[in-house]
Short mmCIF file of N, CA and C in Angstrom, two decimals:
data_model
loop_
_atom_site.label_atom_id
_atom_site.label_comp_id
_atom_site.label_asym_id
_atom_site.label_seq_id
_atom_site.Cartn_x
_atom_site.Cartn_y
_atom_site.Cartn_z
N MET A 1 -7.31 32.48 -13.27
CA MET A 1 -6.84 31.55 -14.42
C MET A 1 -6.53 30.19 -14.10
N ARG A 2 -7.08 29.19 -14.71
CA ARG A 2 -6.90 27.72 -14.34
C ARG A 2 -5.49 27.30 -14.79
N ALA A 3 -4.95 26.54 -14.00
CA ALA A 3 -3.63 25.98 -14.26
C ALA A 3 -3.67 24.88 -15.26
N ARG A 4 -4.72 24.17 -15.32
CA ARG A 4 -4.91 23.02 -16.35
C ARG A 4 -6.40 23.05 -16.65
N SER A 5 -6.47 22.45 -17.95
CA SER A 5 -8.06 22.13 -18.29
C SER A 5 -8.20 20.78 -18.18
N TYR A 6 -9.16 20.26 -17.43
CA TYR A 6 -9.56 18.89 -17.31
C TYR A 6 -10.86 18.58 -18.07
N HIS A 7 -10.82 17.40 -18.85
CA HIS A 7 -11.97 16.98 -19.54
C HIS A 7 -12.66 15.92 -18.73
N HIS A 8 -13.86 15.84 -18.89
CA HIS A 8 -14.64 14.73 -18.12
C HIS A 8 -13.88 13.46 -18.23
N GLY A 9 -13.87 12.65 -17.18
CA GLY A 9 -13.23 11.48 -17.25
C GLY A 9 -11.86 11.38 -16.51
N ASN A 10 -11.26 12.54 -16.38
CA ASN A 10 -9.87 12.43 -15.71
C ASN A 10 -9.68 13.29 -14.50
N LEU A 11 -10.85 14.16 -14.02
CA LEU A 11 -10.80 15.00 -13.01
C LEU A 11 -10.36 14.13 -11.65
N ARG A 12 -11.26 13.22 -11.51
CA ARG A 12 -10.98 12.49 -10.35
C ARG A 12 -9.61 11.94 -10.02
N ALA A 13 -8.95 11.43 -11.13
CA ALA A 13 -7.67 10.86 -11.12
C ALA A 13 -6.80 11.95 -10.87
N ALA A 14 -7.03 13.15 -11.42
CA ALA A 14 -6.11 14.26 -11.14
C ALA A 14 -6.12 14.88 -9.70
N LEU A 15 -7.49 14.80 -9.23
CA LEU A 15 -7.56 15.32 -7.82
C LEU A 15 -6.94 14.38 -6.71
N LEU A 16 -7.10 12.97 -7.11
CA LEU A 16 -6.32 11.95 -6.25
C LEU A 16 -4.82 12.31 -6.33
N ALA A 17 -4.35 12.44 -7.40
CA ALA A 17 -2.82 12.66 -7.67
C ALA A 17 -2.33 13.80 -6.91
N ARG A 18 -3.15 14.91 -7.13
CA ARG A 18 -2.64 16.11 -6.33
C ARG A 18 -2.87 15.95 -4.90
N ALA A 19 -4.01 15.27 -4.35
CA ALA A 19 -4.29 15.18 -2.98
C ALA A 19 -2.96 14.42 -2.46
N GLU A 20 -2.64 13.23 -3.23
CA GLU A 20 -1.35 12.38 -2.74
C GLU A 20 -0.15 13.34 -2.54
N GLU A 21 0.10 14.33 -3.51
CA GLU A 21 1.18 15.26 -3.43
C GLU A 21 1.07 15.98 -2.21
N THR A 22 -0.12 16.60 -1.97
CA THR A 22 -0.29 17.36 -0.70
C THR A 22 0.09 16.49 0.56
N VAL A 23 -0.40 15.42 0.65
CA VAL A 23 -0.22 14.46 1.85
C VAL A 23 1.28 14.32 2.03
N ARG A 24 1.89 14.09 0.92
CA ARG A 24 3.37 13.69 0.97
C ARG A 24 4.13 14.93 1.46
N GLU A 25 3.87 16.19 0.77
CA GLU A 25 4.51 17.32 1.10
C GLU A 25 4.25 18.07 2.31
N ARG A 26 2.87 18.08 2.72
CA ARG A 26 2.53 18.79 3.82
C ARG A 26 1.85 18.14 4.90
N GLY A 27 1.44 16.94 4.71
CA GLY A 27 0.80 16.05 5.64
C GLY A 27 -0.83 16.04 5.32
N VAL A 28 -1.44 15.12 5.91
CA VAL A 28 -2.87 15.00 5.87
C VAL A 28 -3.64 16.24 6.20
N GLN A 29 -3.36 16.76 7.29
CA GLN A 29 -3.97 17.98 7.88
C GLN A 29 -4.00 19.21 6.97
N ALA A 30 -3.14 19.36 6.00
CA ALA A 30 -3.12 20.24 4.90
C ALA A 30 -4.16 20.14 3.85
N LEU A 31 -4.72 18.91 3.76
CA LEU A 31 -5.76 18.80 2.64
C LEU A 31 -7.09 19.14 2.85
N SER A 32 -7.42 19.99 1.91
CA SER A 32 -8.89 20.44 2.05
C SER A 32 -9.37 20.40 0.48
N LEU A 33 -10.62 20.33 0.24
CA LEU A 33 -11.13 20.17 -0.90
C LEU A 33 -11.05 21.61 -1.67
N ARG A 34 -11.22 22.74 -1.02
CA ARG A 34 -11.11 24.05 -1.61
C ARG A 34 -9.82 24.20 -2.04
N GLU A 35 -8.93 23.78 -1.38
CA GLU A 35 -7.27 24.18 -1.67
C GLU A 35 -6.90 23.14 -2.68
N LEU A 36 -7.40 22.00 -2.80
CA LEU A 36 -7.15 20.97 -3.95
C LEU A 36 -7.72 21.41 -5.01
N ALA A 37 -8.99 22.02 -5.10
CA ALA A 37 -9.53 22.64 -6.31
C ALA A 37 -8.67 23.78 -6.89
N ARG A 38 -8.29 24.70 -5.97
CA ARG A 38 -7.34 25.64 -6.44
C ARG A 38 -6.04 25.20 -7.08
N GLU A 39 -5.47 24.23 -6.35
CA GLU A 39 -4.07 23.81 -6.94
C GLU A 39 -4.30 22.97 -8.30
N THR A 40 -5.46 22.46 -8.36
CA THR A 40 -5.67 21.47 -9.56
C THR A 40 -6.15 22.38 -10.71
N GLY A 41 -6.67 23.65 -10.53
CA GLY A 41 -7.24 24.52 -11.49
C GLY A 41 -8.60 24.40 -11.94
N VAL A 42 -9.37 24.04 -10.94
CA VAL A 42 -10.81 23.84 -11.27
C VAL A 42 -11.72 24.65 -10.26
N SER A 43 -12.94 24.84 -10.55
CA SER A 43 -13.77 25.55 -9.59
C SER A 43 -13.76 24.80 -8.15
N HIS A 44 -14.13 25.71 -7.23
CA HIS A 44 -13.97 25.07 -5.85
C HIS A 44 -15.08 24.10 -5.67
N GLY A 45 -16.18 24.11 -6.38
CA GLY A 45 -17.12 23.11 -6.14
C GLY A 45 -16.93 21.70 -6.83
N ALA A 46 -15.98 21.72 -7.94
CA ALA A 46 -15.76 20.54 -8.70
C ALA A 46 -15.33 19.44 -8.06
N PRO A 47 -14.46 19.46 -7.02
CA PRO A 47 -14.12 18.23 -6.29
C PRO A 47 -15.26 17.41 -5.59
N ARG A 48 -16.30 18.27 -5.12
CA ARG A 48 -17.46 17.64 -4.46
C ARG A 48 -18.27 16.77 -5.41
N ARG A 49 -18.18 16.87 -6.69
CA ARG A 49 -18.74 16.05 -7.58
C ARG A 49 -18.28 14.64 -7.61
N HIS A 50 -16.94 14.48 -6.99
CA HIS A 50 -16.32 13.25 -6.90
C HIS A 50 -16.35 12.78 -5.52
N PHE A 51 -16.06 13.84 -4.64
CA PHE A 51 -15.80 13.52 -3.12
C PHE A 51 -16.77 14.32 -2.34
N GLY A 52 -17.70 13.89 -1.61
CA GLY A 52 -18.72 14.71 -1.02
C GLY A 52 -18.27 15.59 0.12
N ASP A 53 -17.06 14.97 0.72
CA ASP A 53 -16.51 15.83 1.75
C ASP A 53 -15.09 15.35 1.85
N ARG A 54 -14.31 15.99 2.81
CA ARG A 54 -12.73 15.82 2.87
C ARG A 54 -12.56 14.22 3.40
N GLN A 55 -13.47 13.53 4.16
CA GLN A 55 -13.30 12.32 4.52
C GLN A 55 -13.53 11.43 3.41
N ALA A 56 -14.51 11.74 2.61
CA ALA A 56 -14.68 10.87 1.27
C ALA A 56 -13.29 10.85 0.54
N LEU A 57 -12.70 12.06 0.40
CA LEU A 57 -11.49 12.16 -0.43
C LEU A 57 -10.28 11.37 0.29
N LEU A 58 -10.24 11.46 1.57
CA LEU A 58 -9.22 10.59 2.33
C LEU A 58 -9.54 9.19 2.11
N ASP A 59 -10.72 8.82 2.09
CA ASP A 59 -10.98 7.33 1.97
C ASP A 59 -10.70 6.82 0.50
N ALA A 60 -11.06 7.78 -0.54
CA ALA A 60 -10.69 7.55 -1.79
C ALA A 60 -9.14 7.27 -1.90
N LEU A 61 -8.49 8.13 -1.34
CA LEU A 61 -6.94 8.19 -1.52
C LEU A 61 -6.43 6.82 -0.94
N ALA A 62 -6.89 6.45 0.32
CA ALA A 62 -6.51 5.26 0.91
C ALA A 62 -6.92 4.07 0.10
N GLU A 63 -8.11 4.02 -0.43
CA GLU A 63 -8.48 2.98 -1.17
C GLU A 63 -7.67 2.67 -2.51
N ASP A 64 -7.33 3.96 -3.25
CA ASP A 64 -6.41 3.89 -4.24
C ASP A 64 -5.15 3.41 -3.89
N GLY A 65 -4.58 3.76 -2.55
CA GLY A 65 -3.29 3.32 -2.32
C GLY A 65 -3.23 1.79 -2.04
N PHE A 66 -4.38 1.25 -1.52
CA PHE A 66 -4.31 -0.17 -1.34
C PHE A 66 -4.50 -1.00 -2.70
N VAL A 67 -5.20 -0.28 -3.58
CA VAL A 67 -5.20 -1.02 -4.91
C VAL A 67 -3.93 -0.96 -5.61
N ARG A 68 -3.30 0.10 -5.58
CA ARG A 68 -1.95 0.26 -6.09
C ARG A 68 -0.90 -0.69 -5.47
N LEU A 69 -0.97 -0.85 -4.02
CA LEU A 69 -0.08 -1.72 -3.28
C LEU A 69 -0.48 -3.27 -3.80
N GLY A 70 -1.71 -3.65 -3.90
CA GLY A 70 -1.95 -4.92 -4.36
C GLY A 70 -1.53 -5.06 -5.95
N GLN A 71 -1.49 -4.09 -6.68
CA GLN A 71 -0.95 -4.43 -8.11
C GLN A 71 0.59 -4.55 -7.96
N ALA A 72 1.19 -3.74 -7.23
CA ALA A 72 2.55 -3.92 -6.90
C ALA A 72 2.93 -5.37 -6.51
N LEU A 73 2.21 -5.74 -5.39
CA LEU A 73 2.56 -7.08 -4.91
C LEU A 73 2.15 -8.22 -5.90
N ASP A 74 1.13 -8.02 -6.48
CA ASP A 74 0.80 -9.07 -7.57
C ASP A 74 1.62 -9.15 -8.74
N GLY A 75 2.20 -8.01 -9.10
CA GLY A 75 3.11 -7.93 -10.24
C GLY A 75 4.33 -8.60 -9.99
N ALA A 76 4.71 -8.23 -8.53
CA ALA A 76 6.20 -8.84 -8.25
C ALA A 76 6.05 -10.32 -8.12
N VAL A 77 4.96 -10.93 -7.67
CA VAL A 77 4.80 -12.31 -7.42
C VAL A 77 4.78 -12.88 -8.83
N ARG A 78 4.01 -12.39 -9.69
CA ARG A 78 3.96 -12.99 -11.07
C ARG A 78 5.24 -13.12 -11.64
N ASP A 79 5.91 -12.04 -11.59
CA ASP A 79 7.37 -12.06 -12.26
C ASP A 79 8.44 -12.88 -11.76
N ALA A 80 8.18 -13.30 -10.38
CA ALA A 80 9.11 -14.23 -9.68
C ALA A 80 9.06 -15.59 -10.23
N GLU A 81 10.25 -16.37 -9.96
CA GLU A 81 10.35 -17.69 -10.17
C GLU A 81 9.24 -18.38 -9.26
N PRO A 82 8.67 -19.64 -9.61
CA PRO A 82 7.56 -20.17 -9.03
C PRO A 82 7.73 -20.69 -7.72
N ASP A 83 9.07 -20.80 -7.12
CA ASP A 83 9.27 -21.39 -5.85
C ASP A 83 8.84 -20.24 -4.76
N CYS A 84 8.58 -20.97 -3.58
CA CYS A 84 8.13 -20.03 -2.45
C CYS A 84 9.16 -18.92 -2.03
N THR A 85 10.39 -19.38 -1.85
CA THR A 85 11.44 -18.41 -1.46
C THR A 85 11.51 -17.10 -2.41
N ALA A 86 11.53 -17.61 -3.70
CA ALA A 86 11.51 -16.35 -4.72
C ALA A 86 10.27 -15.56 -4.61
N ARG A 87 9.16 -16.06 -4.54
CA ARG A 87 7.81 -15.42 -4.50
C ARG A 87 7.83 -14.63 -3.14
N LEU A 88 8.10 -15.11 -2.22
CA LEU A 88 8.11 -14.27 -0.86
C LEU A 88 9.13 -13.24 -0.82
N GLN A 89 10.39 -13.49 -1.49
CA GLN A 89 11.26 -12.41 -1.68
C GLN A 89 10.78 -11.12 -2.36
N ALA A 90 10.18 -11.56 -3.63
CA ALA A 90 9.69 -10.55 -4.45
C ALA A 90 8.46 -9.91 -3.88
N LEU A 91 7.65 -10.44 -3.10
CA LEU A 91 6.66 -9.86 -2.44
C LEU A 91 7.12 -8.77 -1.46
N ALA A 92 8.25 -9.30 -0.59
CA ALA A 92 8.83 -8.56 0.44
C ALA A 92 9.46 -7.29 -0.26
N GLY A 93 10.12 -7.44 -1.23
CA GLY A 93 10.75 -6.16 -1.81
C GLY A 93 9.76 -5.32 -2.32
N ALA A 94 8.66 -5.83 -2.95
CA ALA A 94 7.50 -4.89 -3.58
C ALA A 94 6.90 -4.16 -2.32
N TYR A 95 6.65 -4.81 -1.28
CA TYR A 95 5.87 -4.19 -0.25
C TYR A 95 6.83 -3.09 0.38
N VAL A 96 8.01 -3.48 0.68
CA VAL A 96 8.96 -2.32 1.26
C VAL A 96 9.13 -1.19 0.26
N ARG A 97 9.33 -1.37 -1.02
CA ARG A 97 9.59 -0.45 -1.76
C ARG A 97 8.40 0.68 -1.86
N PHE A 98 7.08 -0.11 -1.84
CA PHE A 98 5.97 0.82 -1.92
C PHE A 98 5.84 1.61 -0.61
N ALA A 99 6.08 0.89 0.48
CA ALA A 99 6.02 1.55 1.82
C ALA A 99 6.98 2.73 2.07
N THR A 100 8.13 2.50 1.48
CA THR A 100 9.20 3.62 1.54
C THR A 100 8.90 4.80 0.54
N ARG A 101 8.44 4.51 -0.61
CA ARG A 101 8.25 5.51 -1.67
C ARG A 101 6.91 6.42 -1.30
N HIS A 102 6.05 5.62 -0.55
CA HIS A 102 4.68 6.45 -0.47
C HIS A 102 4.54 6.25 1.08
N ALA A 103 5.22 6.74 1.85
CA ALA A 103 5.30 6.69 3.36
C ALA A 103 4.04 7.40 3.96
N ALA A 104 3.69 8.65 3.43
CA ALA A 104 2.67 9.48 3.98
C ALA A 104 1.28 8.78 3.59
N LEU A 105 1.26 8.26 2.24
CA LEU A 105 0.17 7.52 1.84
C LEU A 105 -0.05 6.28 2.65
N LEU A 106 0.97 5.55 2.90
CA LEU A 106 0.82 4.18 3.58
C LEU A 106 0.10 4.64 5.04
N GLU A 107 0.60 5.51 5.63
CA GLU A 107 -0.02 6.01 6.95
C GLU A 107 -1.46 6.27 6.99
N LEU A 108 -1.83 6.99 5.87
CA LEU A 108 -3.14 7.27 5.77
C LEU A 108 -3.87 5.89 5.39
N MET A 109 -3.44 5.10 4.51
CA MET A 109 -4.01 3.95 4.32
C MET A 109 -4.35 3.17 5.45
N TYR A 110 -3.50 2.90 6.39
CA TYR A 110 -3.68 2.04 7.50
C TYR A 110 -4.62 3.00 8.53
N THR A 111 -4.53 4.18 8.54
CA THR A 111 -5.46 4.91 9.49
C THR A 111 -6.86 4.63 8.97
N GLY A 112 -7.07 5.02 7.54
CA GLY A 112 -8.45 4.86 6.94
C GLY A 112 -9.12 3.53 7.10
N LYS A 113 -8.17 2.53 6.98
CA LYS A 113 -8.72 1.07 6.88
C LYS A 113 -9.75 0.74 8.12
N HIS A 114 -9.36 1.45 9.23
CA HIS A 114 -10.12 0.88 10.42
C HIS A 114 -11.22 1.97 10.84
N ARG A 115 -11.44 2.92 9.95
CA ARG A 115 -12.61 4.00 10.29
C ARG A 115 -14.02 3.26 10.01
N GLU A 116 -14.87 3.66 10.86
CA GLU A 116 -16.15 3.15 10.68
C GLU A 116 -16.76 3.83 9.42
N GLY A 117 -17.28 2.89 8.52
CA GLY A 117 -17.94 3.37 7.31
C GLY A 117 -16.93 3.39 6.23
N ALA A 118 -15.82 2.87 6.35
CA ALA A 118 -14.75 2.77 5.40
C ALA A 118 -14.72 1.38 4.64
N GLU A 119 -15.92 0.77 4.32
CA GLU A 119 -15.88 -0.49 3.77
C GLU A 119 -15.10 -0.58 2.49
N SER A 120 -15.03 0.34 1.60
CA SER A 120 -14.35 0.29 0.34
C SER A 120 -12.87 0.30 0.65
N VAL A 121 -12.56 0.92 1.60
CA VAL A 121 -10.93 0.90 2.02
C VAL A 121 -10.81 -0.65 2.54
N HIS A 122 -11.44 -0.97 3.40
CA HIS A 122 -11.24 -2.27 4.00
C HIS A 122 -11.23 -3.33 2.80
N ALA A 123 -12.22 -3.23 1.91
CA ALA A 123 -12.23 -4.21 0.84
C ALA A 123 -10.94 -4.30 0.06
N ALA A 124 -10.40 -2.89 -0.35
CA ALA A 124 -9.19 -2.84 -1.05
C ALA A 124 -8.03 -3.33 -0.37
N ALA A 125 -8.00 -3.18 0.93
CA ALA A 125 -6.80 -3.72 1.81
C ALA A 125 -7.01 -5.26 1.85
N GLU A 126 -8.08 -5.80 1.96
CA GLU A 126 -8.15 -7.35 2.00
C GLU A 126 -7.74 -7.83 0.56
N GLN A 127 -8.00 -7.03 -0.58
CA GLN A 127 -7.78 -7.49 -1.82
C GLN A 127 -6.01 -7.44 -2.02
N ALA A 128 -5.55 -6.45 -1.50
CA ALA A 128 -4.12 -6.33 -1.58
C ALA A 128 -3.36 -7.39 -0.74
N PHE A 129 -3.91 -7.74 0.51
CA PHE A 129 -3.28 -8.73 1.42
C PHE A 129 -3.60 -10.09 0.92
N ALA A 130 -4.52 -10.28 0.05
CA ALA A 130 -4.85 -11.54 -0.54
C ALA A 130 -3.72 -12.24 -1.34
N VAL A 131 -2.92 -11.35 -1.95
CA VAL A 131 -1.66 -11.86 -2.63
C VAL A 131 -0.66 -12.56 -1.80
N SER A 132 -0.28 -11.85 -0.65
CA SER A 132 0.68 -12.67 0.39
C SER A 132 -0.17 -13.95 0.82
N LEU A 133 -1.27 -13.85 1.18
CA LEU A 133 -2.06 -14.94 1.71
C LEU A 133 -2.05 -16.11 0.62
N GLY A 134 -2.21 -15.87 -0.42
CA GLY A 134 -2.15 -16.63 -1.61
C GLY A 134 -0.81 -17.27 -1.88
N VAL A 135 0.34 -16.52 -1.80
CA VAL A 135 1.52 -17.03 -1.69
C VAL A 135 1.76 -18.13 -0.70
N ILE A 136 1.48 -17.84 0.53
CA ILE A 136 1.64 -18.68 1.66
C ILE A 136 0.72 -20.01 1.55
N SER A 137 -0.43 -19.87 1.29
CA SER A 137 -1.51 -20.89 1.02
C SER A 137 -0.76 -21.97 0.00
N GLU A 138 -0.34 -21.30 -1.20
CA GLU A 138 0.22 -22.34 -2.15
C GLU A 138 1.32 -22.97 -1.68
N ALA A 139 2.32 -22.24 -1.01
CA ALA A 139 3.49 -22.96 -0.45
C ALA A 139 3.13 -24.01 0.47
N GLN A 140 2.19 -23.75 1.34
CA GLN A 140 1.56 -24.80 2.35
C GLN A 140 1.21 -25.93 1.49
N GLY A 141 0.40 -25.78 0.37
CA GLY A 141 -0.28 -26.80 -0.30
C GLY A 141 0.91 -27.61 -1.13
N SER A 142 1.89 -27.09 -1.48
CA SER A 142 2.89 -27.92 -2.06
C SER A 142 3.94 -28.46 -1.19
N GLY A 143 3.70 -28.15 0.12
CA GLY A 143 4.51 -28.76 1.10
C GLY A 143 5.88 -28.05 1.39
N GLU A 144 5.90 -26.77 0.84
CA GLU A 144 7.10 -26.07 1.17
C GLU A 144 7.17 -25.42 2.45
N LEU A 145 6.14 -25.04 3.02
CA LEU A 145 5.86 -24.43 4.34
C LEU A 145 5.03 -25.37 5.18
N VAL A 146 5.23 -25.22 6.46
CA VAL A 146 4.43 -25.93 7.39
C VAL A 146 3.08 -25.68 7.45
N PRO A 147 2.33 -26.47 7.88
CA PRO A 147 0.76 -26.34 7.94
C PRO A 147 0.57 -25.37 9.09
N GLY A 148 -0.67 -24.76 9.03
CA GLY A 148 -1.05 -23.77 10.00
C GLY A 148 -2.02 -22.82 9.35
N ASP A 149 -2.36 -21.82 10.05
CA ASP A 149 -3.37 -20.94 9.56
C ASP A 149 -2.46 -19.97 8.71
N PRO A 150 -2.97 -19.90 7.42
CA PRO A 150 -2.09 -19.19 6.31
C PRO A 150 -2.30 -17.53 6.59
N GLU A 151 -3.47 -17.28 7.23
CA GLU A 151 -3.78 -15.77 7.40
C GLU A 151 -2.91 -15.37 8.53
N SER A 152 -2.63 -16.15 9.59
CA SER A 152 -1.77 -15.79 10.76
C SER A 152 -0.22 -15.71 10.10
N LEU A 153 0.25 -16.51 9.36
CA LEU A 153 1.55 -16.55 8.79
C LEU A 153 1.76 -15.47 8.03
N ALA A 154 0.71 -14.97 7.08
CA ALA A 154 0.81 -13.79 6.23
C ALA A 154 0.82 -12.65 7.15
N GLN A 155 0.17 -12.42 8.14
CA GLN A 155 0.23 -11.27 9.10
C GLN A 155 1.51 -11.26 9.71
N VAL A 156 2.11 -12.19 10.10
CA VAL A 156 3.35 -12.11 10.84
C VAL A 156 4.46 -11.65 9.68
N ALA A 157 4.37 -12.22 8.42
CA ALA A 157 5.26 -11.79 7.31
C ALA A 157 5.12 -10.25 7.14
N LEU A 158 3.91 -9.87 7.02
CA LEU A 158 3.64 -8.34 6.63
C LEU A 158 4.01 -7.59 7.80
N ALA A 159 3.69 -8.00 8.90
CA ALA A 159 4.16 -7.09 10.16
C ALA A 159 5.74 -6.88 10.18
N THR A 160 6.36 -7.87 9.82
CA THR A 160 7.86 -7.87 9.92
C THR A 160 8.20 -6.70 8.70
N LEU A 161 7.72 -6.87 7.53
CA LEU A 161 8.13 -6.14 6.40
C LEU A 161 7.45 -4.61 6.82
N HIS A 162 6.34 -4.48 7.33
CA HIS A 162 5.84 -3.10 7.61
C HIS A 162 6.79 -2.45 8.65
N GLY A 163 7.22 -3.23 9.80
CA GLY A 163 8.04 -2.79 10.74
C GLY A 163 9.33 -2.24 9.98
N LEU A 164 9.96 -2.97 9.19
CA LEU A 164 11.24 -2.67 8.57
C LEU A 164 10.92 -1.39 7.75
N ALA A 165 9.94 -1.31 7.12
CA ALA A 165 9.81 0.07 6.36
C ALA A 165 9.33 1.22 7.20
N ALA A 166 8.67 0.96 8.40
CA ALA A 166 8.54 2.06 9.31
C ALA A 166 9.78 2.61 9.89
N MET A 167 10.72 1.63 10.04
CA MET A 167 12.18 1.94 10.64
C MET A 167 12.82 2.71 9.68
N ALA A 168 12.71 2.43 8.37
CA ALA A 168 13.29 3.11 7.33
C ALA A 168 12.63 4.65 7.26
N ASN A 169 11.45 4.60 7.13
CA ASN A 169 10.57 5.76 6.95
C ASN A 169 10.91 6.77 8.21
N SER A 170 11.31 6.15 9.37
CA SER A 170 11.60 7.12 10.49
C SER A 170 12.98 7.58 10.72
N GLY A 171 13.82 6.88 9.79
CA GLY A 171 15.24 7.32 9.95
C GLY A 171 16.08 6.25 10.76
N MET A 172 15.35 5.29 11.43
CA MET A 172 16.05 4.35 12.20
C MET A 172 17.00 3.35 11.39
N LEU A 173 16.64 3.28 10.04
CA LEU A 173 17.28 2.37 9.07
C LEU A 173 17.53 3.29 7.76
N ASP A 174 18.73 3.10 7.18
CA ASP A 174 18.91 3.74 5.86
C ASP A 174 17.98 2.98 4.90
N VAL A 175 17.42 3.56 3.95
CA VAL A 175 16.63 2.89 2.90
C VAL A 175 17.49 2.03 2.13
N GLU A 176 18.98 2.37 1.97
CA GLU A 176 19.89 1.39 1.35
C GLU A 176 19.99 0.21 2.02
N GLU A 177 19.90 0.17 3.32
CA GLU A 177 20.13 -0.97 4.19
C GLU A 177 19.08 -1.93 3.95
N LEU A 178 17.82 -1.48 3.55
CA LEU A 178 16.79 -2.51 3.24
C LEU A 178 17.04 -3.59 2.22
N GLU A 179 18.00 -3.23 1.28
CA GLU A 179 18.34 -4.19 0.19
C GLU A 179 18.89 -5.39 0.87
N THR A 180 19.64 -5.30 1.93
CA THR A 180 20.02 -6.60 2.53
C THR A 180 19.38 -6.96 3.53
N VAL A 181 18.70 -6.05 4.51
CA VAL A 181 17.89 -6.46 5.49
C VAL A 181 16.59 -7.10 5.28
N VAL A 182 15.92 -6.69 4.23
CA VAL A 182 14.63 -7.27 3.96
C VAL A 182 14.91 -8.81 3.39
N PRO A 183 15.80 -9.15 2.60
CA PRO A 183 15.97 -10.48 1.99
C PRO A 183 16.51 -11.35 3.37
N ASP A 184 17.32 -10.72 4.25
CA ASP A 184 17.54 -11.50 5.46
C ASP A 184 16.44 -11.80 6.30
N ALA A 185 15.49 -10.70 6.48
CA ALA A 185 14.22 -11.14 7.31
C ALA A 185 13.46 -12.12 6.68
N VAL A 186 13.32 -12.13 5.30
CA VAL A 186 12.47 -13.21 4.58
C VAL A 186 13.15 -14.59 4.98
N GLU A 187 14.38 -14.66 4.72
CA GLU A 187 15.12 -15.82 5.09
C GLU A 187 15.01 -16.35 6.35
N ARG A 188 15.01 -15.40 7.50
CA ARG A 188 14.90 -15.78 8.88
C ARG A 188 13.34 -16.36 9.17
N LEU A 189 12.43 -15.67 8.51
CA LEU A 189 10.90 -16.09 8.61
C LEU A 189 10.79 -17.47 7.94
N LEU A 190 11.34 -17.67 6.73
CA LEU A 190 11.23 -18.90 6.18
C LEU A 190 11.94 -20.02 6.91
N SER A 191 13.09 -19.79 7.74
CA SER A 191 13.75 -20.77 8.42
C SER A 191 12.87 -21.37 9.37
N GLY A 192 11.90 -20.63 9.94
CA GLY A 192 11.10 -21.12 10.83
C GLY A 192 9.82 -21.81 10.30
N LEU A 193 9.49 -21.49 8.87
CA LEU A 193 8.18 -21.95 8.29
C LEU A 193 8.44 -22.98 7.32
N ARG A 194 9.64 -23.27 6.94
CA ARG A 194 9.87 -24.52 6.06
C ARG A 194 9.76 -25.79 6.63
N ARG A 195 9.19 -26.64 5.82
CA ARG A 195 8.96 -28.06 6.31
C ARG A 195 10.45 -28.74 6.59
N ARG A 196 10.54 -29.32 7.59
CA ARG A 196 11.86 -30.10 7.91
C ARG A 196 11.81 -31.40 7.55
#
């Protein structure tokens, strides 16, 4: 007996949602197309119509994660005040929130991004990180930040945020501490990047 009935058009989304739950609850190693079909309540061959094999499912999950991360970053920046500090603080908060709420997915995202043949994952990652690159480039253009390679500056900022999220995900920092640590980290980064 099937747990749910899926109509055309939403099976792929349902499979991705269930796959993300599996990764979060039991890790990537527990993910299989057959088990995913059983847990989703569809025939064991149904997932193969959307994902040719397990690796295609993992790539789709990583790509979806980067798309969602990009949307979170973009939304935070759009909702922030227009100055550089507010936009970077909003971006930082959005990144760390996503990274701590979706720790297992984030690990998969970064693993899949570097796999040969994962062009769609790489493209989605580039799109997500274009948000931070845009904030830095605009701040340089307006004279708020020092000149220099905006991609390099964005990488340093994201590496800092990713490191803080990794520390929280591994238990080295309490998630609650991030509410003060992240804004402080952004201020410290900005103190070195602001025009004097």
